[in-house]
Tab-separated table of C-alpha atoms and ligand atoms in Angstrom:
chain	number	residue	atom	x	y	z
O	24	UNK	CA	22.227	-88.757	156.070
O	25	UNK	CA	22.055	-89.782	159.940
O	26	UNK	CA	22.006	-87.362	162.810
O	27	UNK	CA	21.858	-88.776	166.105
O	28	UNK	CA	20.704	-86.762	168.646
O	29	UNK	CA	22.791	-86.848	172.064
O	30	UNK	CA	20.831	-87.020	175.391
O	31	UNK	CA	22.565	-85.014	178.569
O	32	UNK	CA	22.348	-87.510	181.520
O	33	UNK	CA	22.041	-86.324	184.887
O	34	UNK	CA	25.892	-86.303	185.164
O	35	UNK	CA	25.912	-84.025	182.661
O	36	UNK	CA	27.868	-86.534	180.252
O	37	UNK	CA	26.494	-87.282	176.600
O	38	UNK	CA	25.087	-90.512	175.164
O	39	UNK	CA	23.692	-91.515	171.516
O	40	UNK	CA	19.775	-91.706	171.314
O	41	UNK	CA	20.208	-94.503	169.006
O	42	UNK	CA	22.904	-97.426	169.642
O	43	UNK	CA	22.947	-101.096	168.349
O	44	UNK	CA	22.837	-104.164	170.955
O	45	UNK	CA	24.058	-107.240	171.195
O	46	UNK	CA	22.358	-109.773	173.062
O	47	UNK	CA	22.171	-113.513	171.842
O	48	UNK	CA	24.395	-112.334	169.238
O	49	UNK	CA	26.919	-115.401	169.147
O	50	UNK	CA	30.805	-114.114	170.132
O	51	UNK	CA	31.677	-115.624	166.114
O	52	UNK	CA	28.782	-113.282	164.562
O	53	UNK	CA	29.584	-110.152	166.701
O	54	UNK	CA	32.453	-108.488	165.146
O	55	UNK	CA	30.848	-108.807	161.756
O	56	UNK	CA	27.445	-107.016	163.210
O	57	UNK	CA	28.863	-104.314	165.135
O	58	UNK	CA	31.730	-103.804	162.548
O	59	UNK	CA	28.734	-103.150	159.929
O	60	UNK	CA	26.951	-101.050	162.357
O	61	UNK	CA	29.828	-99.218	163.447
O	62	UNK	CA	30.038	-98.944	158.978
O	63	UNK	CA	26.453	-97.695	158.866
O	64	UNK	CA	26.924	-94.812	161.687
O	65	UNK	CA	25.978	-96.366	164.809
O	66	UNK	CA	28.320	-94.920	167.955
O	67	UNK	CA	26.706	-96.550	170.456
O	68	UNK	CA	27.041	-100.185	171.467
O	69	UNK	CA	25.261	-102.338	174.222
O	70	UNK	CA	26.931	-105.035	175.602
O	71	UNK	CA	27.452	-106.991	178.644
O	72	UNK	CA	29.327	-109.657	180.684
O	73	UNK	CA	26.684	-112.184	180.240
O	74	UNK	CA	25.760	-112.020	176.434
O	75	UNK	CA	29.628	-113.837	176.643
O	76	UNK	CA	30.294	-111.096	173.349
O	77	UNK	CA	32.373	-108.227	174.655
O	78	UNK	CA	35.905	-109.442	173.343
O	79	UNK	CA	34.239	-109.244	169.644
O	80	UNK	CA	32.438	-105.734	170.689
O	81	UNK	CA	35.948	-105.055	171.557
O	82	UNK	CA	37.663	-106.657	168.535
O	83	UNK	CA	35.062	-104.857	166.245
O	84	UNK	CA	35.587	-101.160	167.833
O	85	UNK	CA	39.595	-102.086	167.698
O	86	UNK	CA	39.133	-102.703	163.825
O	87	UNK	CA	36.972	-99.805	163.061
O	88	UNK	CA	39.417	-97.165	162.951
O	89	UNK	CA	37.315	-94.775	164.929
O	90	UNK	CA	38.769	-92.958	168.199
O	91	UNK	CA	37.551	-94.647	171.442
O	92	UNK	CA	35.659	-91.545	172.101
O	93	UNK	CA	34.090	-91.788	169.521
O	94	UNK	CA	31.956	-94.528	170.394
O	95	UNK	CA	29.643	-94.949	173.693
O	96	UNK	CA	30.055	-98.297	175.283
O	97	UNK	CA	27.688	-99.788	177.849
O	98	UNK	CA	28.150	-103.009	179.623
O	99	UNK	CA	26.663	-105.212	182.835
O	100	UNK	CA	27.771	-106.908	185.826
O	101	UNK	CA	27.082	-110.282	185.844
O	102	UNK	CA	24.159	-111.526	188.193
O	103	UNK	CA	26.809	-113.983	189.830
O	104	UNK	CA	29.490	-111.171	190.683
O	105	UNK	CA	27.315	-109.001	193.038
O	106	UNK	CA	29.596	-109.056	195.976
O	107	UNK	CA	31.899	-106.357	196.023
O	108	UNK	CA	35.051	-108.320	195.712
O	109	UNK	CA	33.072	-110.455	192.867
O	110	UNK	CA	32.088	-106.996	191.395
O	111	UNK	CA	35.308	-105.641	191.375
O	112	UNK	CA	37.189	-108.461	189.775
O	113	UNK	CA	34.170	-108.505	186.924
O	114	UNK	CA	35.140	-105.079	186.016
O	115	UNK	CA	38.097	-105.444	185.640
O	116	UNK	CA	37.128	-108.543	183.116
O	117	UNK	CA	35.104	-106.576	181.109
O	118	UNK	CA	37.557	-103.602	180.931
O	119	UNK	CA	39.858	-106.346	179.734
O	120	UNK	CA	37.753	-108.195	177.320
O	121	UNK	CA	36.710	-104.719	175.665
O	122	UNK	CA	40.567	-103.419	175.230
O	123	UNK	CA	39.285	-100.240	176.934
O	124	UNK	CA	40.426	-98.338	180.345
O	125	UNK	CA	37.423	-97.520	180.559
O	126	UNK	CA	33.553	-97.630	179.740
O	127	UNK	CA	30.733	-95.166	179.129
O	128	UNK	CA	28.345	-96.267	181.058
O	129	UNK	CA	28.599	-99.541	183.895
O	130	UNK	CA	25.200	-100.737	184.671
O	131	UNK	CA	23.804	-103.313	187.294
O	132	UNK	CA	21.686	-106.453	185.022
O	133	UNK	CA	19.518	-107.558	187.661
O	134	UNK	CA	18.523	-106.189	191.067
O	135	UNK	CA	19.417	-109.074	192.564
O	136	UNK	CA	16.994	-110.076	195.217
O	137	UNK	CA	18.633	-110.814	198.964
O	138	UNK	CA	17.648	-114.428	198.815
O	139	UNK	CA	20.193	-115.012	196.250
O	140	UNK	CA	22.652	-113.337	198.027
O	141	UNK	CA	22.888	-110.136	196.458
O	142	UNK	CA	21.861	-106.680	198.003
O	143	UNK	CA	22.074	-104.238	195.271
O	144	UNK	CA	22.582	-100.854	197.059
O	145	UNK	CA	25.941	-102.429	198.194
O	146	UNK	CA	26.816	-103.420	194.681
O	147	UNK	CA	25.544	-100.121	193.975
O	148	UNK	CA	28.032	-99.016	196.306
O	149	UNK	CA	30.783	-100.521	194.368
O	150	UNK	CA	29.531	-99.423	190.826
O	151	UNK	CA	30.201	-95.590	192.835
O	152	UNK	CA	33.575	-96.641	193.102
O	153	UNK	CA	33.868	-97.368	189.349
O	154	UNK	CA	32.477	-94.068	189.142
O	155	UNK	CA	35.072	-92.056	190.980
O	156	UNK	CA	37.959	-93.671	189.613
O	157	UNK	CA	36.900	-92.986	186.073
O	158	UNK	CA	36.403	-96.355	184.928
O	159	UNK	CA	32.841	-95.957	184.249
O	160	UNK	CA	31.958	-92.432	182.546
O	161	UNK	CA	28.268	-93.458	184.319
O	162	UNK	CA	26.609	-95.980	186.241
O	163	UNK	CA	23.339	-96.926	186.099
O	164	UNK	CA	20.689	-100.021	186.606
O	165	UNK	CA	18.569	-102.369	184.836
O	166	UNK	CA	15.204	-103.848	185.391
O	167	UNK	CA	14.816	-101.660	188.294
O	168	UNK	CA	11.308	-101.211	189.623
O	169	UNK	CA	9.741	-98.022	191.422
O	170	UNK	CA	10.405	-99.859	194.561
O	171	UNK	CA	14.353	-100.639	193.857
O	172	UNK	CA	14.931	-96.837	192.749
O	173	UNK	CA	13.388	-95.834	195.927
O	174	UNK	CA	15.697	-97.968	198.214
O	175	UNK	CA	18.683	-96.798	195.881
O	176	UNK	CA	17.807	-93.431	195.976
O	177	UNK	CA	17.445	-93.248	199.665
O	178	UNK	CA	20.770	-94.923	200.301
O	179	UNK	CA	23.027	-94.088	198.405
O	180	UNK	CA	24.509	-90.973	197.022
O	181	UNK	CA	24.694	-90.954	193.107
O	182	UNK	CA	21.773	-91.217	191.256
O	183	UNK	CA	21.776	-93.706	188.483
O	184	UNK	CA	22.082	-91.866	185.265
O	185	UNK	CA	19.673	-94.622	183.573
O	186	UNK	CA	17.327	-97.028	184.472
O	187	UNK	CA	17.304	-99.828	181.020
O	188	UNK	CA	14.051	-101.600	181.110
O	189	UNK	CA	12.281	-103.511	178.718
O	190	UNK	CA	9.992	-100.909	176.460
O	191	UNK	CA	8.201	-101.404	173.292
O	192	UNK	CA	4.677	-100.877	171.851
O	193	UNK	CA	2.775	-103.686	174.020
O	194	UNK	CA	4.581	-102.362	177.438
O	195	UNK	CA	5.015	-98.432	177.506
O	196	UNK	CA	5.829	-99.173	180.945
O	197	UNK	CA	3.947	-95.074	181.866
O	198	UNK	CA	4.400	-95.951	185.695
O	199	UNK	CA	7.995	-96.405	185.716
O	200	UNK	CA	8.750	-93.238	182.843
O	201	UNK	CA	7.458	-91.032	185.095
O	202	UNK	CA	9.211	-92.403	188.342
O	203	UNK	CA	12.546	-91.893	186.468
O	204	UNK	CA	11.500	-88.460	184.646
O	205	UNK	CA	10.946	-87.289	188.008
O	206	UNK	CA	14.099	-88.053	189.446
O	207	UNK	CA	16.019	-87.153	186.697
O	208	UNK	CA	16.623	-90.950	185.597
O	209	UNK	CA	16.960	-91.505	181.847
O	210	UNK	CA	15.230	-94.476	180.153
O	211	UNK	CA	17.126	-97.184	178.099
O	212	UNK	CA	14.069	-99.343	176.197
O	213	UNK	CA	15.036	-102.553	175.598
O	214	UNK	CA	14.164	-105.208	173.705
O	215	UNK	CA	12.778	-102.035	171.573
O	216	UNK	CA	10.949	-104.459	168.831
O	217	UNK	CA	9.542	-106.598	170.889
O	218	UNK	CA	12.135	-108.979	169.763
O	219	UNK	CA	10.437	-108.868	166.087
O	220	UNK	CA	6.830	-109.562	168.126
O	221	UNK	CA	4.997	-106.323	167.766
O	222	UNK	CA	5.937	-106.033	163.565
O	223	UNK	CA	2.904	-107.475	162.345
O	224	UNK	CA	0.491	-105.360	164.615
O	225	UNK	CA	-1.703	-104.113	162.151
O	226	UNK	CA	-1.635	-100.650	163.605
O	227	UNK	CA	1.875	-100.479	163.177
O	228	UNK	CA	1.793	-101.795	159.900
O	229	UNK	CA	-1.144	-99.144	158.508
O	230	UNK	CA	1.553	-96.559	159.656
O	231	UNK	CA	4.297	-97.838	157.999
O	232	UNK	CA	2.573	-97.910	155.051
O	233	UNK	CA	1.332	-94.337	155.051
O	234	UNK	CA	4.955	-93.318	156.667
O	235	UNK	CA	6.937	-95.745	153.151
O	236	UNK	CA	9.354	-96.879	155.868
O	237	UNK	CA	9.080	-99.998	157.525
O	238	UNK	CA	7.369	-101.819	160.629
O	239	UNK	CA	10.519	-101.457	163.027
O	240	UNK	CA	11.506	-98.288	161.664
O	241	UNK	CA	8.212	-96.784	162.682
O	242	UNK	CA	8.331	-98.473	166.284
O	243	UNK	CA	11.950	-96.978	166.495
O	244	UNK	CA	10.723	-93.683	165.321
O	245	UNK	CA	8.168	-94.034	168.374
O	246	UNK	CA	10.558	-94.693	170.845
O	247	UNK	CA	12.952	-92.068	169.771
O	248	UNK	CA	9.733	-89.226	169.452
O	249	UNK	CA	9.016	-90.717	173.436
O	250	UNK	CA	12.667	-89.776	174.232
O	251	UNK	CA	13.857	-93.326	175.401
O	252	UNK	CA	17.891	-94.857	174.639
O	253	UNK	CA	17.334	-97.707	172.687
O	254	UNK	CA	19.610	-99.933	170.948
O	255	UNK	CA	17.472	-102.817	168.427
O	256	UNK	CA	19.453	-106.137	167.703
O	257	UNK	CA	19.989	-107.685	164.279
O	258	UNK	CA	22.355	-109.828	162.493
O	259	UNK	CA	20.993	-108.942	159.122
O	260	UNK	CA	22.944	-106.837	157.821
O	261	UNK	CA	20.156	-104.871	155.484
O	262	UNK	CA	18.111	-104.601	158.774
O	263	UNK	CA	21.288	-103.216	160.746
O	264	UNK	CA	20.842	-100.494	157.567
O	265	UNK	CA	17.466	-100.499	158.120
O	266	UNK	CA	16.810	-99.566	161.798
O	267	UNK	CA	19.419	-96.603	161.542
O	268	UNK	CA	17.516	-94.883	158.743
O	269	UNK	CA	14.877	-93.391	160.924
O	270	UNK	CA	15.969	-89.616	160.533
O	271	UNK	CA	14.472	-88.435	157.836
O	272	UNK	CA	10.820	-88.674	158.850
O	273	UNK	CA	8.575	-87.805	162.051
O	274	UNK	CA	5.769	-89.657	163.299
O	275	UNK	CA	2.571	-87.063	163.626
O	276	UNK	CA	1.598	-86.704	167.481
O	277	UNK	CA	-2.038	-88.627	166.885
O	278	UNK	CA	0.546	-91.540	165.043
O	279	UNK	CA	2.613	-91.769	168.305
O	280	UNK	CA	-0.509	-91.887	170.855
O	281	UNK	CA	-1.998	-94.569	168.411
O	282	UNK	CA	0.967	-96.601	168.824
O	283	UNK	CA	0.919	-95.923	172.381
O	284	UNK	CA	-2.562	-96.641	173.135
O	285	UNK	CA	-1.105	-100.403	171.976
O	286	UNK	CA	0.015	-101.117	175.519
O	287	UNK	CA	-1.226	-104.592	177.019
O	288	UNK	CA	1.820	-104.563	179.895
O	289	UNK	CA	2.561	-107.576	177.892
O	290	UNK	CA	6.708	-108.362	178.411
O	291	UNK	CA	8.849	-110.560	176.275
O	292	UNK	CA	11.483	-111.046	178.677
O	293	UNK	CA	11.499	-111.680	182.482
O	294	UNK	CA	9.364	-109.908	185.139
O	295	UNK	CA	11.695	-108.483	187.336
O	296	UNK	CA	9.515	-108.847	190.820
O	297	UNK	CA	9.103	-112.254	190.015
O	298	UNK	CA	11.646	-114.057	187.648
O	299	UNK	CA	13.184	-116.514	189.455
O	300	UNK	CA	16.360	-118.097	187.365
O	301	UNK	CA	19.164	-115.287	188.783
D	30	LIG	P1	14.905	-106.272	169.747
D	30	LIG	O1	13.586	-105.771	170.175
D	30	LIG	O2	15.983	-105.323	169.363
D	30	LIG	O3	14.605	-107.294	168.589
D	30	LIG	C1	15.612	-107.959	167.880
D	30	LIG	C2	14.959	-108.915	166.890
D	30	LIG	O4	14.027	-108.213	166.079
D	30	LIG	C3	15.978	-109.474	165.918
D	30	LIG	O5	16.561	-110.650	166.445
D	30	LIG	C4	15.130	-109.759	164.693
D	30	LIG	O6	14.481	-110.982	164.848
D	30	LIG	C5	14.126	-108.645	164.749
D	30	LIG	N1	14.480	-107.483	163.900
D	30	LIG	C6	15.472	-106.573	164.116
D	30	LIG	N2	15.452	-105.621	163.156
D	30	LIG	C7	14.433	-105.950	162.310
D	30	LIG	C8	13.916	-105.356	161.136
D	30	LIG	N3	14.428	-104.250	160.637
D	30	LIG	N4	12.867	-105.968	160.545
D	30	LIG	C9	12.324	-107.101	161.038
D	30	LIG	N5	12.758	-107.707	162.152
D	30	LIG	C10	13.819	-107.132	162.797
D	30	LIG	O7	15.394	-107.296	170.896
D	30	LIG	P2	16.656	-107.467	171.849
D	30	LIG	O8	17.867	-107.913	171.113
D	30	LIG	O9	16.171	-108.323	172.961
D	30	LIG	O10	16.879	-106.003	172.450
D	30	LIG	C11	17.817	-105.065	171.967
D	30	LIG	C12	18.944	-104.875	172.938
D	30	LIG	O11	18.455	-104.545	174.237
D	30	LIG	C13	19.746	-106.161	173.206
D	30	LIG	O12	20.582	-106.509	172.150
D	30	LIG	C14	20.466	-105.772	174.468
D	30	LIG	O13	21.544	-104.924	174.159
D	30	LIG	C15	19.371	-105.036	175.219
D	30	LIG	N6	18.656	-105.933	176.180
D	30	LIG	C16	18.862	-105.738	177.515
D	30	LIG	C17	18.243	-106.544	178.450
D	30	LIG	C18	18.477	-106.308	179.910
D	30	LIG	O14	18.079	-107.149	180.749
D	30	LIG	N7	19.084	-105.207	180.280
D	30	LIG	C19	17.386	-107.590	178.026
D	30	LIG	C20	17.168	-107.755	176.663
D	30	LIG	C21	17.801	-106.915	175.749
């Protein structure tokens, strides 16, 4: 039996530990995965405008049979609709695509750096408005460094409620968890398997074995015992099974710091302070 815990964002609104995501899952495969996660318990889903799949999160939520409230829904503005107007019209596209009025939490992808036109405290600025009108239960950011929370923090009035950054055994990413736990910032971990990369570690895999659950259940167990949001991918259906049965055991405290002690700062997606394809 499943029991998700909730975490109480600095808005005071609610939001599923443990959610199911959705990137490079193609639009025809995403009904079918989120429709079986939505089957296996999962109430949180992690979308956004540029994984081109939130008509089929939509679709699959529609089809479920569950209350909208039921179910958290995050998703992103697109890197090319920073300007306000641009940001705005996005929104509303996403509102649309989902079938929703609104969403549970809004969050900028990318700080966009200036050179490509962007200056994310105004779109900030915008996501407030989302805010206020209801449309978005809570904002937030992604791939925000120290150094963008700072300038975010200092202008603008509303705190993001989450910072979602890329987190798994390789890159515990301590620096920026305690920027955020100081400030009241809660942290999404994405990409929480590594993408399937950090499976065979053979740390990881002595655990599991001693644990009798599986290689990404104990890294999910590890996140979750940290107290990060995270959301793993699959298209498997027996794996969708498989990463939501992580409730019935505990890692031991010397388990989690031997995970921990894994960290290389090794990423699997994009540097934030220096990718260079937004
Ligand atoms: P992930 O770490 O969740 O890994 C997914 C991959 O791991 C799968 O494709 C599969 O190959 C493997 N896998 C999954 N379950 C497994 C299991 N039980 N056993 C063995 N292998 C398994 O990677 P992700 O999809 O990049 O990250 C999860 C979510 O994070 C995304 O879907 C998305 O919602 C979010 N995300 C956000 C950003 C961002 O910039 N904000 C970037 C990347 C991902």
């Amino acid at each position: 039996m499943t029991s998700i815990p909730d975490i109480t964002l600095n808005n005071g609104q609610t939001i599923p530990q443990f959610g199911f995501g959705v990137f490079l899952i193609e639009p025809k495969d995403t009904a079918a995965a989120v429709s079986t996660a939505l089957e296996a318990g999962y109430r949180h889903i992690d979308t956004a405008e540029m994984y081109g799949n939130e008509a089929e999160v939509g679709e699959a939520i529609a089809r479920s049979g569950l209350d909208r409230g039921e179910v958290f829904v995050t998703s992103k503005l697109s890197n090319d609709a920073h300007e306000p107007d641009e940001a705005r019209q996005a929104f509303a596209g996403t509102l649309k695509a989902l079938g929703t009025e609104y969403v549970d939490l809004f969050l900028i992808h990318w700080p966009l750096p200036t050179r490509y036109g962007g200056d994310f405290v105004q779109t900030w600025r915008t996501l407030e408005e989302f805010y206020r009108e209801g449309r978005a239960r809570s904002i937030g950011v992604s791939n925000f460094q120290p150094h963008h929370l700072r300038r975010l923090l200092s202008e603008s009035e509303i705190i993001p409620a989450v910072d979602q950054i890329e987190v798994n055994p390789y890159l515990t990413q301590d620096e920026l968890h305690g920027f955020c736990a100081e400030h009241q910032i809660a942290v999404e971990g994405y990409s929480p398997l590594g993408q399937g990369r950090v499976l065979d570690d053979p740390t990881i895999t002595a655990i599991a074995r001693s644990a009798a659950k599986t290689p990404a259940q104990v890294v999910l167990r590890w996140h979750l015992q940290r107290g990060d949001i995270i959301f793993p991918k699959s298209v498997t259906h027996d794996r969708i099974r498989e990463n939501i049965d992580i409730f019935d055991f505990r890692l031991s405290l010397e388990q989690v710091e031997a995970i921990s002690a894994l960290n290389r700062n090794e990423r699997t997606g994009f540097d934030p302070d220096t990718v260079d394809w937004l």
